Short mmCIF file of C-alpha atoms in Angstrom, two decimals:
data_model
loop_
_atom_site.label_atom_id
_atom_site.label_comp_id
_atom_site.label_asym_id
_atom_site.label_seq_id
_atom_site.Cartn_x
_atom_site.Cartn_y
_atom_site.Cartn_z
CA MET Q 1 -0.05 -0.11 -0.06
CA LYS Q 2 1.13 3.52 -0.86
CA ILE Q 3 0.04 6.66 0.95
CA LEU Q 4 0.55 9.91 -1.00
CA LEU Q 5 0.94 12.91 1.23
CA ASP Q 6 1.00 16.46 0.19
CA ALA Q 7 4.19 17.78 1.94
CA MET Q 8 3.63 21.29 0.95
CA GLY Q 9 -0.11 21.79 2.01
CA GLY Q 10 -1.30 23.45 5.12
CA ASP Q 11 -0.54 26.22 7.58
CA ASN Q 12 2.40 24.37 9.25
CA ALA Q 13 3.93 22.83 5.98
CA PRO Q 14 6.36 21.39 5.44
CA ASP Q 15 7.43 20.91 8.76
CA ALA Q 16 4.33 19.34 10.47
CA ASN Q 17 3.84 17.12 7.34
CA ILE Q 18 7.28 15.61 7.38
CA LYS Q 19 7.42 15.16 11.06
CA GLY Q 20 3.93 13.47 11.03
CA ALA Q 21 4.94 11.14 8.29
CA VAL Q 22 8.30 10.30 10.20
CA ASN Q 23 6.23 9.61 13.39
CA ALA Q 24 3.48 7.36 11.47
CA ILE Q 25 6.02 5.35 9.41
CA HIS Q 26 6.86 3.40 12.56
CA LYS Q 27 3.13 2.73 13.35
CA ILE Q 28 1.81 1.79 9.69
CA LYS Q 29 2.72 -0.90 7.29
CA ALA Q 30 2.19 1.22 4.18
CA GLU Q 31 4.69 3.15 2.22
CA VAL Q 32 4.64 7.16 2.55
CA ILE Q 33 5.46 9.20 -0.39
CA LEU Q 34 5.97 12.95 0.33
CA ILE Q 35 4.90 15.04 -2.71
CA GLY Q 36 6.66 18.43 -2.87
CA LYS Q 37 9.93 20.28 -3.47
CA GLU Q 38 12.48 17.53 -3.02
CA GLU Q 39 15.22 20.05 -1.98
CA VAL Q 40 13.14 21.53 0.73
CA ILE Q 41 12.00 18.25 2.12
CA ARG Q 42 15.60 16.76 2.12
CA SER Q 43 16.82 19.96 3.76
CA LYS Q 44 14.03 19.66 6.57
CA VAL Q 45 14.64 16.01 7.13
CA LYS Q 46 18.35 16.66 7.41
CA GLU Q 47 17.63 19.46 9.89
CA PHE Q 48 15.23 17.65 11.95
CA TYR Q 49 16.63 14.31 12.40
CA GLY Q 50 20.43 14.88 11.32
CA LYS Q 51 20.23 11.95 8.46
CA GLU Q 52 18.80 11.36 4.93
CA ILE Q 53 15.14 10.31 4.39
CA GLU Q 54 16.23 6.91 3.13
CA GLU Q 55 18.22 6.36 6.39
CA ILE Q 56 14.88 6.84 8.50
CA SER Q 57 12.96 4.19 6.71
CA GLU Q 58 13.00 2.61 3.28
CA ARG Q 59 9.31 2.98 3.16
CA LEU Q 60 9.63 6.67 3.09
CA LYS Q 61 9.92 8.20 -0.35
CA ILE Q 62 9.87 11.76 -2.11
CA ARG Q 63 8.15 12.62 -5.37
CA ASN Q 64 9.33 15.93 -6.44
CA ALA Q 65 6.87 18.69 -7.38
CA THR Q 66 7.83 22.23 -8.10
CA GLU Q 67 4.76 24.24 -7.33
CA THR Q 68 2.54 24.76 -4.48
CA ILE Q 69 -1.31 25.62 -4.41
CA GLU Q 70 -1.77 28.33 -1.94
CA MET Q 71 -4.68 28.92 0.38
CA GLU Q 72 -5.77 32.10 -1.52
CA ASP Q 73 -5.48 30.54 -4.85
CA THR Q 74 -8.73 30.20 -6.88
CA PRO Q 75 -9.41 26.46 -6.78
CA THR Q 76 -10.20 25.93 -10.57
CA VAL Q 77 -7.58 28.23 -11.76
CA ALA Q 78 -4.81 26.57 -9.57
CA ILE Q 79 -5.81 22.94 -10.61
CA LYS Q 80 -5.64 23.82 -14.24
CA HIS Q 81 -2.72 25.93 -14.13
CA LYS Q 82 -0.38 24.59 -11.44
CA LYS Q 83 0.10 21.26 -13.03
CA ASP Q 84 3.32 20.48 -11.11
CA SER Q 85 1.82 21.52 -7.90
CA SER Q 86 1.99 18.88 -5.00
CA MET Q 87 -1.82 18.50 -4.98
CA VAL Q 88 -2.19 18.03 -8.64
CA VAL Q 89 0.72 15.52 -8.95
CA GLY Q 90 -0.79 13.64 -5.98
CA PHE Q 91 -4.09 13.57 -7.66
CA LYS Q 92 -2.35 12.20 -10.94
CA MET Q 93 -0.51 9.69 -9.09
CA LEU Q 94 -3.72 8.47 -7.34
CA LYS Q 95 -5.68 8.21 -10.52
CA GLU Q 96 -2.74 6.28 -12.43
CA ASN Q 97 -2.64 3.86 -9.57
CA GLU Q 98 0.80 4.97 -8.31
CA GLY Q 99 -0.82 5.41 -4.85
CA ASP Q 100 -3.82 4.05 -2.94
CA VAL Q 101 -4.95 7.15 -1.12
CA PHE Q 102 -4.02 10.96 -1.27
CA ILE Q 103 -3.88 13.25 2.02
CA SER Q 104 -3.91 17.16 1.82
CA ALA Q 105 -4.00 19.83 4.35
CA GLY Q 106 -4.11 22.40 1.57
CA ASN Q 107 -6.67 24.54 -0.10
CA SER Q 108 -10.15 22.83 0.59
CA GLY Q 109 -11.76 23.97 -2.67
CA ALA Q 110 -8.77 23.13 -4.80
CA LEU Q 111 -8.92 19.53 -3.06
CA LEU Q 112 -12.53 19.32 -4.06
CA THR Q 113 -12.20 20.46 -7.49
CA GLY Q 114 -9.08 18.36 -8.29
CA ALA Q 115 -10.69 15.44 -6.68
CA THR Q 116 -13.77 15.93 -8.92
CA LEU Q 117 -11.97 16.98 -12.12
CA LEU Q 118 -8.75 14.75 -11.99
CA VAL Q 119 -9.97 11.58 -9.86
CA GLY Q 120 -13.68 11.57 -10.98
CA ARG Q 121 -17.07 11.30 -9.21
CA ILE Q 122 -18.56 7.95 -8.35
CA LYS Q 123 -21.53 7.44 -10.94
CA GLY Q 124 -24.71 8.43 -9.29
CA ILE Q 125 -23.25 11.21 -7.08
CA ASP Q 126 -23.72 14.88 -8.17
CA ARG Q 127 -21.25 16.28 -5.51
CA PRO Q 128 -18.50 14.57 -3.27
CA ALA Q 129 -18.71 15.62 0.44
CA LEU Q 130 -16.31 15.81 3.40
CA ALA Q 131 -17.02 13.30 6.03
CA GLY Q 132 -15.62 14.00 9.30
CA ILE Q 133 -15.56 12.10 12.55
CA LEU Q 134 -16.26 13.88 15.87
CA PRO Q 135 -16.38 12.54 19.53
CA ALA Q 136 -19.91 11.71 20.92
CA TYR Q 137 -21.31 10.10 23.86
CA LYS Q 138 -19.54 6.50 24.40
CA SER Q 139 -19.40 6.75 20.58
CA GLN Q 140 -18.66 8.86 17.58
CA LEU Q 141 -20.42 10.91 15.02
CA LEU Q 142 -19.96 11.60 11.44
CA LEU Q 143 -20.63 14.91 10.01
CA ILE Q 144 -21.38 15.37 6.42
CA ASP Q 145 -20.69 17.81 4.69
CA ALA Q 146 -18.02 19.36 6.76
CA GLY Q 147 -17.16 22.02 4.43
CA SER Q 148 -16.78 21.43 0.85
CA ASN Q 149 -20.16 22.35 -0.75
CA THR Q 150 -21.53 25.77 0.64
CA ASN Q 151 -24.53 25.98 -1.60
CA CYS Q 152 -26.60 22.65 -1.79
CA LYS Q 153 -29.85 21.37 -3.12
CA PRO Q 154 -32.24 18.67 -1.53
CA ILE Q 155 -30.74 15.91 -3.74
CA ASN Q 156 -27.23 16.66 -2.50
CA LEU Q 157 -28.13 16.29 1.13
CA LEU Q 158 -30.09 13.13 0.27
CA GLN Q 159 -27.05 11.72 -1.44
CA PHE Q 160 -24.96 12.83 1.74
CA ALA Q 161 -27.26 10.77 3.79
CA GLN Q 162 -27.02 7.87 1.49
CA MET Q 163 -23.26 8.03 1.35
CA SER Q 164 -22.91 8.14 5.06
CA SER Q 165 -25.24 5.23 5.55
CA ILE Q 166 -23.25 3.13 3.26
CA TYR Q 167 -20.02 4.27 4.72
CA LEU Q 168 -20.95 3.63 8.48
CA ARG Q 169 -22.08 0.23 7.73
CA ASN Q 170 -19.06 -0.74 5.76
CA THR Q 171 -16.18 0.88 7.45
CA TYR Q 172 -17.50 1.03 11.01
CA GLY Q 173 -19.72 -1.92 11.24
CA ILE Q 174 -22.80 0.11 12.11
CA GLN Q 175 -25.57 -2.08 10.71
CA ASN Q 176 -28.49 0.44 10.83
CA PRO Q 177 -26.89 3.98 11.43
CA ALA Q 178 -29.02 6.72 12.60
CA ILE Q 179 -28.92 9.57 10.16
CA GLY Q 180 -30.15 13.00 11.20
CA LEU Q 181 -30.59 16.29 9.55
CA LEU Q 182 -28.96 19.22 11.34
CA ASN Q 183 -31.62 21.90 12.10
CA ILE Q 184 -32.68 24.81 14.50
CA GLY Q 185 -35.49 22.49 15.58
CA THR Q 186 -36.93 18.95 15.51
CA GLU Q 187 -40.26 20.09 13.96
CA GLU Q 188 -40.68 19.02 10.40
CA THR Q 189 -41.63 22.83 9.40
CA LYS Q 190 -38.51 24.30 11.06
CA GLY Q 191 -35.51 25.49 9.10
CA ASN Q 192 -34.82 27.39 5.91
CA GLU Q 193 -36.04 26.18 2.54
CA LEU Q 194 -33.20 23.99 1.82
CA VAL Q 195 -33.64 22.02 5.10
CA ARG Q 196 -37.35 21.77 4.99
CA GLU Q 197 -37.15 20.40 1.29
CA SER Q 198 -34.56 18.02 2.25
CA TYR Q 199 -36.54 16.86 5.16
CA LYS Q 200 -39.34 15.80 2.75
CA LEU Q 201 -37.14 14.31 0.08
CA LEU Q 202 -35.32 12.07 2.89
CA LYS Q 203 -38.67 11.08 4.39
CA GLU Q 204 -39.73 9.93 1.01
CA LYS Q 205 -36.76 8.19 0.00
CA ALA Q 206 -35.30 6.73 3.12
CA GLU Q 207 -36.87 3.30 2.96
CA GLU Q 208 -36.05 2.97 -0.79
CA LEU Q 209 -32.52 3.87 -0.24
CA ASN Q 210 -32.07 1.91 3.01
CA ILE Q 211 -31.44 5.20 5.17
CA ASN Q 212 -32.56 5.11 8.74
CA PHE Q 213 -33.55 8.78 8.75
CA VAL Q 214 -34.53 9.74 12.41
CA GLY Q 215 -35.52 13.37 11.36
CA ASN Q 216 -34.08 16.74 12.38
CA VAL Q 217 -31.49 17.01 15.00
CA GLU Q 218 -30.43 19.98 16.85
CA GLY Q 219 -26.86 20.90 17.53
CA ARG Q 220 -27.29 20.29 21.34
CA ASP Q 221 -28.60 16.84 20.53
CA ALA Q 222 -26.09 15.78 18.06
CA PHE Q 223 -23.40 14.41 20.50
CA SER Q 224 -25.96 12.40 22.64
CA GLY Q 225 -24.69 9.07 21.34
CA GLU Q 226 -27.99 8.11 19.76
CA ILE Q 227 -27.20 9.71 16.42
CA ASP Q 228 -24.69 8.22 14.02
CA ALA Q 229 -24.41 10.83 11.30
CA ILE Q 230 -25.75 14.34 10.87
CA VAL Q 231 -26.24 15.80 7.58
CA ALA Q 232 -25.96 19.60 6.51
CA ASP Q 233 -24.78 21.87 3.67
CA GLY Q 234 -20.95 22.59 3.72
CA PHE Q 235 -21.47 26.05 5.05
CA THR Q 236 -23.65 24.89 7.97
CA GLY Q 237 -21.51 21.95 8.65
CA ASN Q 238 -18.21 23.69 8.72
CA VAL Q 239 -19.61 26.16 11.06
CA PHE Q 240 -20.93 23.39 13.46
CA LEU Q 241 -17.52 21.65 12.99
CA LYS Q 242 -15.27 24.66 13.88
CA THR Q 243 -17.47 25.69 16.94
CA THR Q 244 -17.26 22.01 18.17
CA GLU Q 245 -13.36 22.19 17.94
CA GLY Q 246 -13.28 25.49 19.59
CA LEU Q 247 -15.58 24.28 22.38
CA GLY Q 248 -13.32 21.17 22.96
CA LYS Q 249 -10.25 23.66 23.29
CA PHE Q 250 -12.07 25.84 25.67
CA VAL Q 251 -13.25 23.18 27.95
CA LYS Q 252 -9.73 21.56 28.08
CA LYS Q 253 -8.03 24.94 28.75
CA SER Q 254 -10.53 25.82 31.63
CA LEU Q 255 -9.99 22.42 33.17
CA THR Q 256 -6.32 22.82 33.06
CA GLU Q 257 -6.38 26.20 34.64
CA SER Q 258 -8.98 25.19 37.37
CA PHE Q 259 -6.59 22.29 38.42
CA THR Q 260 -3.48 24.10 38.45
CA LYS Q 261 -4.60 27.58 39.94
CA ASN Q 262 -2.84 26.74 43.30
CA LEU Q 263 -1.27 24.10 45.34
CA LEU Q 264 -4.55 22.89 46.92
CA ALA Q 265 -6.11 22.58 43.64
CA LYS Q 266 -3.28 20.62 42.34
CA ILE Q 267 -3.42 18.16 45.31
CA PHE Q 268 -7.12 17.70 44.89
CA ALA Q 269 -6.55 17.24 41.29
CA ILE Q 270 -4.17 14.22 41.73
CA PRO Q 271 -6.97 11.39 42.12
CA ALA Q 272 -8.78 12.81 39.16
CA LEU Q 273 -5.77 12.92 36.78
CA PRO Q 274 -6.75 9.48 35.19
CA ALA Q 275 -10.50 10.65 34.35
CA ILE Q 276 -9.14 14.12 33.12
CA LYS Q 277 -6.86 12.48 30.81
CA ARG Q 278 -9.43 10.21 29.44
CA PHE Q 279 -11.68 13.09 28.90
CA SER Q 280 -8.99 15.17 27.27
CA LYS Q 281 -8.22 12.60 24.93
CA THR Q 282 -11.97 12.03 24.01
CA MET Q 283 -12.37 15.88 23.41
CA ASP Q 284 -9.23 15.99 21.13
CA TYR Q 285 -10.21 16.32 17.60
CA LYS Q 286 -6.71 15.52 16.55
CA SER Q 287 -7.14 11.90 17.43
CA TYR Q 288 -9.81 11.49 14.90
CA GLY Q 289 -7.59 12.54 12.07
CA GLY Q 290 -8.91 13.92 8.78
CA ALA Q 291 -12.33 13.91 6.74
CA LEU Q 292 -12.51 11.51 3.96
CA PHE Q 293 -13.99 12.97 0.65
CA LEU Q 294 -17.02 10.66 0.14
CA GLY Q 295 -18.25 10.39 -3.57
CA VAL Q 296 -14.88 10.43 -5.64
CA LYS Q 297 -13.48 7.12 -7.33
CA LYS Q 298 -10.30 6.91 -5.04
CA PRO Q 299 -9.76 7.69 -1.41
CA VAL Q 300 -8.95 11.22 -1.02
CA VAL Q 301 -8.49 12.65 2.77
CA LYS Q 302 -8.72 16.33 3.71
CA ALA Q 303 -6.50 17.02 6.84
CA HIS Q 304 -7.11 20.17 8.94
CA GLY Q 305 -5.59 23.21 7.51
CA SER Q 306 -3.98 23.87 10.82
CA SER Q 307 -2.65 20.35 11.29
CA ASP Q 308 0.43 19.89 13.44
CA ALA Q 309 2.84 16.73 13.46
CA LEU Q 310 0.46 14.82 15.83
CA LEU Q 311 -2.64 15.40 13.57
CA PHE Q 312 -0.76 14.28 10.35
CA GLU Q 313 0.36 11.18 12.03
CA TYR Q 314 -3.27 10.30 13.24
CA THR Q 315 -4.38 11.06 9.60
CA LEU Q 316 -1.81 8.66 7.99
CA ILE Q 317 -2.87 6.14 10.33
CA GLN Q 318 -6.54 6.58 9.52
CA ALA Q 319 -5.78 6.64 5.72
CA GLU Q 320 -4.36 3.19 5.95
CA LYS Q 321 -7.37 1.89 7.70
CA PHE Q 322 -9.44 3.52 5.02
CA VAL Q 323 -7.79 1.77 2.27
CA GLU Q 324 -7.78 -1.65 4.30
CA ASN Q 325 -11.55 -1.39 4.73
CA LYS Q 326 -12.00 -0.66 1.10
CA ALA Q 327 -14.45 2.19 1.97
CA VAL Q 328 -14.48 3.69 -1.71
CA ASP Q 329 -14.61 0.20 -3.30
CA LYS Q 330 -17.84 -0.52 -1.19
CA MET Q 331 -19.31 2.90 -2.02
CA ILE Q 332 -18.97 2.21 -5.76
CA GLU Q 333 -20.46 -1.15 -5.30
CA GLU Q 334 -23.64 0.17 -3.36
CA PHE Q 335 -24.27 3.06 -6.00
CA GLU Q 336 -23.90 0.53 -8.88
CA LYS Q 337 -26.73 -1.47 -7.48
#
C-alpha cells in the first residue's frame, strides 16, 4: 500500500507534514510518499533528524513537485494552471494507481475541484462531500458535509445521507446507522427552505435507499450518542465543526487552569488525573484524523489546514485503515446497484 502525502499543503507545511510522516511510518505498514519540493523536503529531514530520508525508513519516499497551491488561490484556476503542484501531482498519481490514498491539508476548494475533475465522481453522486468524525457520548459522530459544498440542493443532502449510511455500515460496522438532518428545531416545519425540502425528500426516499432517517436534530443533541451521522450543507456543517473544535479547546483549557490554579487545587486534582486524561483524549479532535471525501472514485483525505505533526500522524494511520476497509470500493459497489 502507498499513501500519498501533500508535503506542501497546510498552515504548518512542510515541517508538520514531514514530522507527522516520520512519526507515523513506525506505526503503519504502508509506504509514505511525500510530494513536494524535493530540495526543501530533504533539507528539512536533515535539519530535524540529522540524516537522509532513506536512512529513516525505506518506506519513506519523495516525489518532486515544483509548485504549491496556496490557500488564497482560486481552486479551478490553480488546478488547471499549477500542473506541477504537490496537489495536482498527488491526484495524478492516485488516478494512475501510483498510490492508494491521497492526503492534503491544503486549499479545500482546490482539493474538492481536483478530486472531482482529476480523479472523478462515483456514478450517481452529484457532489462529493467531506465526511469528518467527531466525538460523541460513548461513541462517535459522522458530520457530512464538513465544508466542501457551501451551496446545496435537497438532492445533495439526500446523497450525503445515502453515502454516510453506506460508509458507516461498511467501514465502522454500524448495521443500521441513525442519520439526522442538522436543524434549528426537531419539527418538520422548522429551518430554511433547503432544510425543509431536504427533510421531505429524505422522509420520502429513506426506505427505498435503506437510510435510517431519524428526522431533524438540533446541535445540542448531536453528541448524545443516539445519532450516528448528521447531514448538512457545507457552510452549516463547517460552522458546526469549527464551533465544536473551539468548544473542545475551551473546555480543556478551562479544566487545566482550574486544576493548576494553586497548590491546593493541584493536590485535589491528583486522584482525578486519570479521568481528566481520558476526557481530554475524547475531546481532542486531533485523534480523529482527517475527513474522507465521500463520492470520488479513489480515497482522498482532507487534513485540517492547521494540522500539526500529531494530527498528520493520526491522519496517516487513519488513511491506511480507509484503504484496508475498502471504503471507496464498497461505496462504488452500492451505487452501482
